[in-house]
Amino acid sequence: PRLNPRSPVSPISTARTMTFPDGTIAYDADGVVLAGDMTEDQVKACLAAGANSWLYLNEECNKACPKAAVEAASVPFEMVLLMTPASLTNECVDKLVAYVDSAPKPAVIQCSTATRASIPYILHKAKTDKLPAASAMALAASMTPPLKFLEKPPLASAVKRALIHANRKPVIFRQLFDTSGSSTYTYLIADGPGGEAVLIDPVLEMVDRDLKLIDELGVKLKYAVNTHCHADHVTGSGAIKAARPEVRSIIAAASGAQADVKIGHGDRIEFGSMFLEVRATPGHTDGCLSYVCDDMVFTGDAVLIRGCGRTDFQQGSADRLYESVHTQIFSLPDDTIIYPAHDYKGHRCSTVGEEKALNPRLGSGKTKDEFIEIMANLNLPYPKKIDEALPKNMVCGIQEGMPTPA
C-alpha cells in the first residue's frame, strides 16, 4: 500500500496582469487577484475584468474602501480585519482560508499595498496542496513575483506560526540518541497528548526505551518510519512490530527493502492532524527519503551537521546526492530546522541556512564537480556493521520469532 500521494512542492504560481489593471497581481491558475489601494477607475476595471468576489482586509472607514462600488456591481464583498501580525489568530486564519476556498473566482483580495493580501492566498495554498509550513513558505518565495508578506519579517513569522499551529493540539516532539554505539538520532513526533505518533529511525537496541517513553507520554504509535536502509545499525521496526502488532513499518519503495508500507516522493504520512511530507533525496543510497514536518526537515544521512552521508556503497552517487540536497533540502526556507539521522560531535540540529553557508561538502558555494571530488577522496573505512545490519534491514529488522511485514 502507498500513502496519500501528493506533490510536495506545488508548481510555481506565476502572476500575470491579464486584463486586470496595473497595480494588481493576478494568479490566473488559482483565480486569485492581489491588490493594494485602488482608485475608483481601477476598482471599476477589476469588476469589468470579471472579478466575482472581493475580500477586504482593512477597516471599512478607510477612504479607499471599495465596498460601495463592489456591492453596486452585485459582486459579493466581505471584510476580515487583518491589520497586524497579532491579528492572525486561529479564528482569523479559519475565516481567511474558508473565504478563499469558497469564494467565486476570480477573487480579489485587497489591503493597502498587496502585502497582507498575499497571506490568505498562501494559507489557502497550504491547505489545498497539503503543504507543511516549510514547504508553503518555500512556495511563497518561489512565486513570480514572490508573495509580498515575505518582505515583512514580523508578518512572515506570523504566517509561519499560523501554518504550524492553527487548530492543533500542542505537538509532542522528542529527539532520542542511540547510546549503544551508532550515534543515531530517533525522533518521536505526536499529535498532542493522547494523539497518534510516528517514530523516525528507531534502533533495535533502544526499542525498550522508545516504547516506554511512548507509554509514559500516553501517545499512540502508528508508524515506525525509516529514512533509508541503514548500514550502521539494525532498525528497531521489527522489534516494535513484535511488541505492538498494530504499528506499521515504512520505508522507501526504491530501497528494495520490506515494510508494511512502501513510499516515494510526494507521499504523505498522516498521523492525527499532522503529516510528514515525503521528499526523495537519493545519493547516499537509492532509497533515501527526507521528511518535512512543519518547519522541520528530517534528512536521514542526506545532510548531516557540517557533513553528509558517504556515497561509495549501497548504490551511492555523489552526483545524485548533490542534486537531491540542493533541490529538495536547500530549497526550503533558511530557518527550516535540520534534524539528521546521526551526529558524532555532540550537535543536535542545524538549519538550512547554516548548512548552505557552512557545510564544507555541500555548502559554501561548492559546485557539483567540487562535491564529487571531495566525496571521491574521503577514503573511508568499510562500515564495520554493514554485513550484519544490511541483511536484517532489508527485511525491516525482522528476526526469528518476529512477525513478518505485510
Short mmCIF file of C-alpha atoms in Angstrom, two decimals:
data_model
loop_
_atom_site.label_atom_id
_atom_site.label_comp_id
_atom_site.label_asym_id
_atom_site.label_seq_id
_atom_site.Cartn_x
_atom_site.Cartn_y
_atom_site.Cartn_z
CA PRO A 1 0.00 0.00 0.00
CA ARG A 2 1.00 3.59 -0.62
CA LEU A 3 0.17 6.64 1.48
CA ASN A 4 -1.77 9.64 0.17
CA PRO A 5 0.18 10.74 -2.90
CA ARG A 6 0.74 14.46 -3.00
CA SER A 7 3.25 16.61 -4.86
CA PRO A 8 5.47 18.01 -2.09
CA VAL A 9 6.20 21.26 -3.86
CA SER A 10 3.39 22.87 -5.81
CA PRO A 11 4.09 24.07 -9.33
CA ILE A 12 5.31 27.65 -9.17
CA SER A 13 2.37 30.03 -9.47
CA THR A 14 3.21 32.83 -11.86
CA ALA A 15 1.42 36.15 -11.74
CA ARG A 16 0.32 37.92 -14.88
CA THR A 17 -1.72 41.05 -15.36
CA MET A 18 -4.35 39.53 -17.69
CA THR A 19 -6.95 42.29 -18.11
CA PHE A 20 -6.78 43.42 -14.50
CA PRO A 21 -5.39 46.95 -14.01
CA ASP A 22 -1.82 47.87 -13.25
CA GLY A 23 -1.00 47.53 -9.57
CA THR A 24 -2.83 44.23 -9.18
CA ILE A 25 -1.18 40.81 -9.20
CA ALA A 26 -3.30 38.09 -10.79
CA TYR A 27 -2.58 34.39 -10.32
CA ASP A 28 -4.69 33.03 -13.12
CA ALA A 29 -4.30 29.33 -12.30
CA ASP A 30 -5.81 29.84 -8.84
CA GLY A 31 -8.25 32.57 -9.77
CA VAL A 32 -6.78 34.97 -7.19
CA VAL A 33 -6.03 38.67 -7.69
CA LEU A 34 -3.97 40.51 -5.06
CA ALA A 35 -4.36 44.28 -4.79
CA GLY A 36 -3.45 47.33 -2.74
CA ASP A 37 -5.36 50.60 -2.55
CA MET A 38 -7.04 51.40 -5.86
CA THR A 39 -8.66 54.40 -7.47
CA GLU A 40 -12.31 54.28 -8.42
CA ASP A 41 -11.30 53.64 -12.03
CA GLN A 42 -9.06 50.73 -11.01
CA VAL A 43 -11.88 49.18 -8.98
CA LYS A 44 -14.20 49.53 -11.99
CA ALA A 45 -11.51 47.96 -14.18
CA CYS A 46 -11.26 44.96 -11.82
CA LEU A 47 -15.01 44.49 -11.92
CA ALA A 48 -15.03 44.84 -15.70
CA ALA A 49 -12.23 42.24 -15.91
CA GLY A 50 -14.53 39.70 -14.30
CA ALA A 51 -13.92 39.83 -10.54
CA ASN A 52 -16.59 37.60 -8.98
CA SER A 53 -15.85 38.17 -5.28
CA TRP A 54 -13.93 40.63 -3.11
CA LEU A 55 -12.17 40.25 0.24
CA TYR A 56 -11.10 43.44 2.02
CA LEU A 57 -8.56 43.28 4.87
CA ASN A 58 -8.64 46.93 6.00
CA GLU A 59 -11.21 48.81 8.07
CA GLU A 60 -14.37 49.95 6.34
CA CYS A 61 -13.63 53.56 7.31
CA ASN A 62 -10.55 53.52 5.06
CA LYS A 63 -11.17 56.13 2.38
CA ALA A 64 -10.01 53.65 -0.29
CA CYS A 65 -12.56 51.00 0.78
CA PRO A 66 -14.33 49.87 -2.41
CA LYS A 67 -17.35 48.33 -0.69
CA ALA A 68 -19.97 50.61 -2.26
CA ALA A 69 -18.68 50.18 -5.81
CA VAL A 70 -18.29 46.42 -5.48
CA GLU A 71 -21.73 45.88 -3.99
CA ALA A 72 -23.26 48.19 -6.59
CA ALA A 73 -21.92 45.76 -9.19
CA SER A 74 -23.64 42.88 -7.33
CA VAL A 75 -20.29 41.26 -6.52
CA PRO A 76 -20.07 39.64 -3.04
CA PHE A 77 -17.94 41.78 -0.71
CA GLU A 78 -16.55 40.52 2.59
CA MET A 79 -14.32 42.07 5.23
CA VAL A 80 -11.89 40.25 7.53
CA LEU A 81 -9.73 42.61 9.54
CA LEU A 82 -6.05 41.71 9.16
CA MET A 83 -4.04 44.77 10.10
CA THR A 84 -1.08 43.43 12.12
CA PRO A 85 0.72 40.13 12.76
CA ALA A 86 -1.23 39.84 16.02
CA SER A 87 -4.46 39.80 14.00
CA LEU A 88 -3.57 36.41 12.55
CA THR A 89 -5.35 34.35 15.21
CA ASN A 90 -6.72 30.85 14.61
CA GLU A 91 -10.19 32.35 14.16
CA CYS A 92 -8.86 34.82 11.59
CA VAL A 93 -6.97 32.08 9.76
CA ASP A 94 -10.12 29.96 9.58
CA LYS A 95 -12.10 32.85 8.11
CA LEU A 96 -9.44 33.68 5.53
CA VAL A 97 -8.99 30.10 4.37
CA ALA A 98 -12.73 29.46 4.25
CA TYR A 99 -13.20 32.58 2.16
CA VAL A 100 -10.57 31.73 -0.45
CA ASP A 101 -11.76 28.12 -0.56
CA SER A 102 -15.37 29.04 -1.33
CA ALA A 103 -15.25 32.46 -2.99
CA PRO A 104 -16.34 32.62 -6.64
CA LYS A 105 -13.29 33.12 -8.83
CA PRO A 106 -11.61 35.34 -9.86
CA ALA A 107 -11.45 36.58 -6.25
CA VAL A 108 -9.86 39.93 -5.43
CA ILE A 109 -8.03 40.11 -2.10
CA GLN A 110 -7.21 43.71 -1.16
CA CYS A 111 -5.26 45.51 1.55
CA SER A 112 -3.22 48.74 1.27
CA THR A 113 -0.15 47.51 -0.63
CA ALA A 114 -0.99 43.90 -1.63
CA THR A 115 1.34 42.74 1.16
CA ARG A 116 -1.21 41.41 3.66
CA ALA A 117 -3.41 40.36 0.74
CA SER A 118 -0.92 37.61 -0.06
CA ILE A 119 -1.49 35.94 3.34
CA PRO A 120 -4.93 34.42 2.69
CA TYR A 121 -3.60 33.16 -0.63
CA ILE A 122 -0.68 31.18 0.85
CA LEU A 123 -2.83 29.88 3.72
CA HIS A 124 -5.27 28.60 1.11
CA LYS A 125 -2.46 27.03 -0.96
CA ALA A 126 -1.04 25.31 2.10
CA LYS A 127 -4.42 23.80 2.91
CA THR A 128 -5.43 22.71 -0.59
CA ASP A 129 -1.99 21.38 -1.52
CA LYS A 130 -1.46 19.94 1.99
CA LEU A 131 1.92 21.59 2.48
CA PRO A 132 3.87 21.72 5.75
CA ALA A 133 4.93 25.17 6.88
CA ALA A 134 8.46 24.99 5.43
CA SER A 135 7.22 23.90 2.01
CA ALA A 136 4.47 26.54 1.98
CA MET A 137 6.97 29.28 2.80
CA ALA A 138 9.30 27.99 0.08
CA LEU A 139 6.41 28.08 -2.38
CA ALA A 140 5.61 31.69 -1.43
CA ALA A 141 9.22 32.63 -2.17
CA SER A 142 9.25 30.78 -5.50
CA MET A 143 6.23 32.53 -6.98
CA THR A 144 6.70 35.18 -9.63
CA PRO A 145 6.74 37.69 -8.06
CA PRO A 146 7.34 36.30 -4.55
CA LEU A 147 4.43 36.90 -2.20
CA LYS A 148 4.92 40.29 -0.59
CA PHE A 149 4.33 39.27 3.04
CA LEU A 150 7.83 37.76 2.93
CA GLU A 151 9.24 41.31 2.72
CA LYS A 152 7.98 41.99 6.25
CA PRO A 153 9.72 39.71 8.79
CA PRO A 154 7.04 40.14 11.50
CA LEU A 155 4.33 39.17 9.01
CA ALA A 156 6.37 36.26 7.69
CA SER A 157 6.87 34.96 11.23
CA ALA A 158 3.16 35.27 11.96
CA VAL A 159 2.27 33.36 8.78
CA LYS A 160 4.73 30.61 9.64
CA ARG A 161 3.24 30.31 13.14
CA ALA A 162 -0.25 30.18 11.66
CA LEU A 163 0.76 27.42 9.27
CA ILE A 164 2.19 25.38 12.14
CA HIS A 165 -0.25 25.96 14.94
CA ALA A 166 -3.70 26.62 13.50
CA ASN A 167 -6.34 24.37 15.09
CA ARG A 168 -3.91 21.86 16.54
CA LYS A 169 -3.08 20.45 19.92
CA PRO A 170 0.46 21.10 21.21
CA VAL A 171 2.90 18.88 19.33
CA ILE A 172 4.94 16.34 21.30
CA PHE A 173 8.48 16.12 19.96
CA ARG A 174 11.44 14.17 21.33
CA GLN A 175 14.94 13.73 19.91
CA LEU A 176 16.42 10.48 21.23
CA PHE A 177 20.05 9.39 20.99
CA ASP A 178 21.35 5.85 20.46
CA THR A 179 23.72 5.16 23.34
CA SER A 180 24.54 1.66 22.06
CA GLY A 181 27.14 2.85 19.57
CA SER A 182 25.74 4.08 16.22
CA SER A 183 25.17 7.72 17.26
CA THR A 184 21.76 7.54 15.61
CA TYR A 185 19.02 10.04 16.38
CA THR A 186 15.50 8.66 16.68
CA TYR A 187 12.61 11.13 16.56
CA LEU A 188 9.21 10.82 18.19
CA ILE A 189 6.52 13.17 16.91
CA ALA A 190 2.95 13.01 18.23
CA ASP A 191 -0.21 14.96 17.55
CA GLY A 192 -0.55 16.17 21.11
CA PRO A 193 -1.31 14.25 24.32
CA GLY A 194 -3.18 11.05 23.53
CA GLY A 195 -2.66 11.58 19.82
CA GLU A 196 -1.21 9.42 17.08
CA ALA A 197 2.57 9.35 16.71
CA VAL A 198 5.40 8.38 14.37
CA LEU A 199 8.87 7.19 15.31
CA ILE A 200 11.58 8.05 12.79
CA ASP A 201 14.66 5.80 12.52
CA PRO A 202 14.24 3.52 15.56
CA VAL A 203 17.30 1.50 16.63
CA LEU A 204 16.96 -2.14 17.72
CA GLU A 205 18.93 -1.77 20.95
CA MET A 206 16.85 1.26 22.01
CA VAL A 207 13.34 -0.09 21.36
CA ASP A 208 12.57 -0.75 25.03
CA ARG A 209 13.42 2.86 25.88
CA ASP A 210 11.34 4.18 22.99
CA LEU A 211 8.25 2.14 23.81
CA LYS A 212 8.49 3.04 27.50
CA LEU A 213 8.58 6.74 26.58
CA ILE A 214 5.62 6.34 24.24
CA ASP A 215 3.64 4.70 27.03
CA GLU A 216 4.67 7.35 29.57
CA LEU A 217 3.55 10.13 27.24
CA GLY A 218 0.28 8.37 26.51
CA VAL A 219 0.51 8.61 22.73
CA LYS A 220 -0.46 6.01 20.13
CA LEU A 221 2.36 4.88 17.87
CA LYS A 222 1.03 4.49 14.33
CA TYR A 223 4.15 4.18 12.18
CA ALA A 224 7.80 3.20 12.55
CA VAL A 225 9.39 5.25 9.77
CA ASN A 226 12.85 4.77 8.24
CA THR A 227 14.74 7.43 6.29
CA HIS A 228 16.68 4.71 4.43
CA CYS A 229 18.09 1.21 4.74
CA HIS A 230 20.83 1.83 7.31
CA ALA A 231 24.23 0.14 7.27
CA ASP A 232 25.46 1.06 10.75
CA HIS A 233 22.66 -0.31 12.91
CA VAL A 234 19.69 -2.66 12.77
CA THR A 235 16.36 -0.85 12.56
CA GLY A 236 14.05 -1.24 15.52
CA SER A 237 10.99 -1.53 13.26
CA GLY A 238 10.81 -5.32 13.53
CA ALA A 239 11.10 -5.38 17.32
CA ILE A 240 8.48 -2.64 17.60
CA LYS A 241 6.09 -4.65 15.44
CA ALA A 242 6.72 -7.72 17.56
CA ALA A 243 5.74 -5.78 20.67
CA ARG A 244 3.00 -3.68 19.05
CA PRO A 245 1.49 -5.56 16.08
CA GLU A 246 -0.76 -2.62 15.21
CA VAL A 247 2.24 -0.45 14.31
CA ARG A 248 3.08 -0.34 10.60
CA SER A 249 6.62 -0.07 9.27
CA ILE A 250 7.52 2.35 6.48
CA ILE A 251 10.46 2.60 4.07
CA ALA A 252 11.11 3.86 0.53
CA ALA A 253 9.95 1.58 -2.27
CA ALA A 254 13.21 2.46 -4.03
CA SER A 255 15.20 0.87 -1.21
CA GLY A 256 14.09 -2.63 -2.21
CA ALA A 257 13.56 -3.44 1.48
CA GLN A 258 10.45 -4.99 3.01
CA ALA A 259 7.96 -2.97 5.04
CA ASP A 260 4.23 -2.74 5.60
CA VAL A 261 4.07 0.50 3.61
CA LYS A 262 6.43 1.45 0.80
CA ILE A 263 6.51 5.11 -0.08
CA GLY A 264 8.03 7.54 -2.53
CA HIS A 265 8.47 11.17 -3.43
CA GLY A 266 5.28 13.18 -2.93
CA ASP A 267 3.56 10.85 -0.49
CA ARG A 268 2.31 12.00 2.91
CA ILE A 269 2.45 10.03 6.14
CA GLU A 270 -0.59 11.11 8.16
CA PHE A 271 -0.94 10.76 11.92
CA GLY A 272 -3.75 12.57 13.69
CA SER A 273 -3.99 16.06 12.25
CA MET A 274 -0.28 16.04 11.34
CA PHE A 275 1.68 14.63 8.44
CA LEU A 276 5.18 14.11 7.11
CA GLU A 277 5.77 15.30 3.56
CA VAL A 278 7.99 12.79 1.76
CA ARG A 279 10.87 14.05 -0.38
CA ALA A 280 13.13 11.63 -2.24
CA THR A 281 16.78 12.51 -1.55
CA PRO A 282 18.79 9.65 -3.08
CA GLY A 283 22.56 9.71 -3.28
CA HIS A 284 23.74 8.20 -0.01
CA THR A 285 21.59 5.23 -1.03
CA ASP A 286 18.97 4.74 -3.75
CA GLY A 287 16.20 4.72 -1.18
CA CYS A 288 16.96 7.79 0.94
CA LEU A 289 14.00 9.93 1.95
CA SER A 290 13.72 13.19 3.85
CA TYR A 291 10.59 14.14 5.76
CA VAL A 292 9.27 17.68 6.15
CA CYS A 293 7.03 18.38 9.15
CA ASP A 294 6.01 21.96 9.90
CA ASP A 295 9.29 23.95 10.00
CA MET A 296 11.49 20.86 10.43
CA VAL A 297 13.13 18.50 7.94
CA PHE A 298 14.41 15.07 8.94
CA THR A 299 17.22 14.47 6.48
CA GLY A 300 18.46 11.00 7.35
CA ASP A 301 22.03 10.75 6.05
CA ALA A 302 21.48 13.08 3.08
CA VAL A 303 22.53 16.11 5.12
CA LEU A 304 24.39 15.79 8.40
CA ILE A 305 25.51 18.72 10.52
CA ARG A 306 28.50 20.07 8.57
CA GLY A 307 28.63 16.89 6.53
CA CYS A 308 26.65 14.28 4.61
CA GLY A 309 26.36 10.54 4.19
CA ARG A 310 29.01 8.66 2.23
CA THR A 311 28.33 7.76 -1.41
CA ASP A 312 30.67 4.82 -2.01
CA PHE A 313 28.32 1.89 -1.30
CA GLN A 314 24.61 0.91 -1.48
CA GLN A 315 24.23 2.40 -4.97
CA GLY A 316 25.55 5.71 -3.70
CA SER A 317 26.10 8.60 -6.10
CA ALA A 318 27.71 11.93 -5.27
CA ASP A 319 26.10 13.43 -8.36
CA ARG A 320 22.60 12.41 -7.23
CA LEU A 321 23.18 13.42 -3.61
CA TYR A 322 24.24 16.93 -4.64
CA GLU A 323 21.13 17.32 -6.78
CA SER A 324 18.89 15.89 -4.07
CA VAL A 325 20.17 18.18 -1.37
CA HIS A 326 20.10 21.33 -3.46
CA THR A 327 16.64 20.75 -4.93
CA GLN A 328 14.82 19.14 -2.00
CA ILE A 329 16.51 20.43 1.18
CA PHE A 330 18.40 23.63 0.39
CA SER A 331 15.29 24.87 -1.42
CA LEU A 332 13.46 25.10 1.92
CA PRO A 333 13.48 28.39 3.90
CA ASP A 334 16.78 29.14 5.61
CA ASP A 335 15.23 28.91 9.08
CA THR A 336 13.96 25.36 8.50
CA ILE A 337 15.44 23.17 11.24
CA ILE A 338 17.51 20.21 10.04
CA TYR A 339 17.36 17.08 12.18
CA PRO A 340 19.85 14.48 10.88
CA ALA A 341 19.95 10.74 11.42
CA HIS A 342 23.36 10.88 13.10
CA ASP A 343 25.84 13.18 14.73
CA TYR A 344 29.28 12.27 16.01
CA LYS A 345 30.38 15.58 17.56
CA GLY A 346 27.64 16.37 20.04
CA HIS A 347 25.47 18.57 17.80
CA ARG A 348 21.71 18.06 17.80
CA CYS A 349 20.34 20.11 14.92
CA SER A 350 21.15 22.78 12.36
CA THR A 351 19.24 24.90 9.87
CA VAL A 352 19.06 25.01 6.10
CA GLY A 353 20.72 28.43 6.15
CA GLU A 354 23.58 27.22 8.33
CA GLU A 355 24.31 24.22 6.14
CA LYS A 356 24.10 26.24 2.92
CA ALA A 357 26.68 28.61 4.37
CA LEU A 358 28.88 26.34 6.48
CA ASN A 359 28.65 22.72 5.28
CA PRO A 360 32.19 22.06 3.97
CA ARG A 361 30.99 19.47 1.46
CA LEU A 362 27.63 20.70 0.20
CA GLY A 363 27.55 24.37 1.19
CA SER A 364 29.85 27.35 1.00
CA GLY A 365 29.10 27.70 -2.71
CA LYS A 366 30.56 24.30 -3.60
CA THR A 367 29.89 23.24 -7.18
CA LYS A 368 28.75 19.75 -8.06
CA ASP A 369 32.16 18.91 -9.51
CA GLU A 370 33.88 20.05 -6.30
CA PHE A 371 31.49 17.95 -4.24
CA ILE A 372 32.07 14.85 -6.39
CA GLU A 373 35.83 15.28 -5.99
CA ILE A 374 35.51 15.68 -2.21
CA MET A 375 33.42 12.52 -1.92
CA ALA A 376 35.76 10.53 -4.17
CA ASN A 377 38.71 11.29 -1.90
CA LEU A 378 37.26 10.60 1.55
CA ASN A 379 38.93 7.16 1.73
CA LEU A 380 36.51 5.95 4.40
CA PRO A 381 36.88 2.50 6.02
CA TYR A 382 34.44 -0.31 5.31
CA PRO A 383 31.40 0.13 7.61
CA LYS A 384 32.04 -2.22 10.50
CA LYS A 385 28.41 -3.28 10.99
CA ILE A 386 27.21 -3.32 7.39
CA ASP A 387 27.40 -7.11 6.93
CA GLU A 388 25.10 -7.62 9.93
CA ALA A 389 22.83 -4.59 9.55
CA LEU A 390 22.02 -4.56 5.84
CA PRO A 391 20.55 -8.07 5.51
CA LYS A 392 18.37 -7.51 8.57
CA ASN A 393 17.30 -4.06 7.47
CA MET A 394 16.31 -5.36 4.05
CA VAL A 395 13.62 -7.36 5.89
CA CYS A 396 12.61 -4.49 8.19
CA GLY A 397 14.78 -5.72 11.04
CA ILE A 398 12.65 -8.85 11.33
CA GLN A 399 14.43 -11.68 13.11
CA GLU A 400 13.39 -15.20 14.03
CA GLY A 401 10.20 -15.24 16.03
CA MET A 402 9.10 -11.76 14.95
CA PRO A 403 6.04 -11.09 12.75
CA THR A 404 6.70 -10.60 9.03
CA PRO A 405 5.67 -7.26 7.45
CA ALA A 406 2.68 -7.38 5.13
#
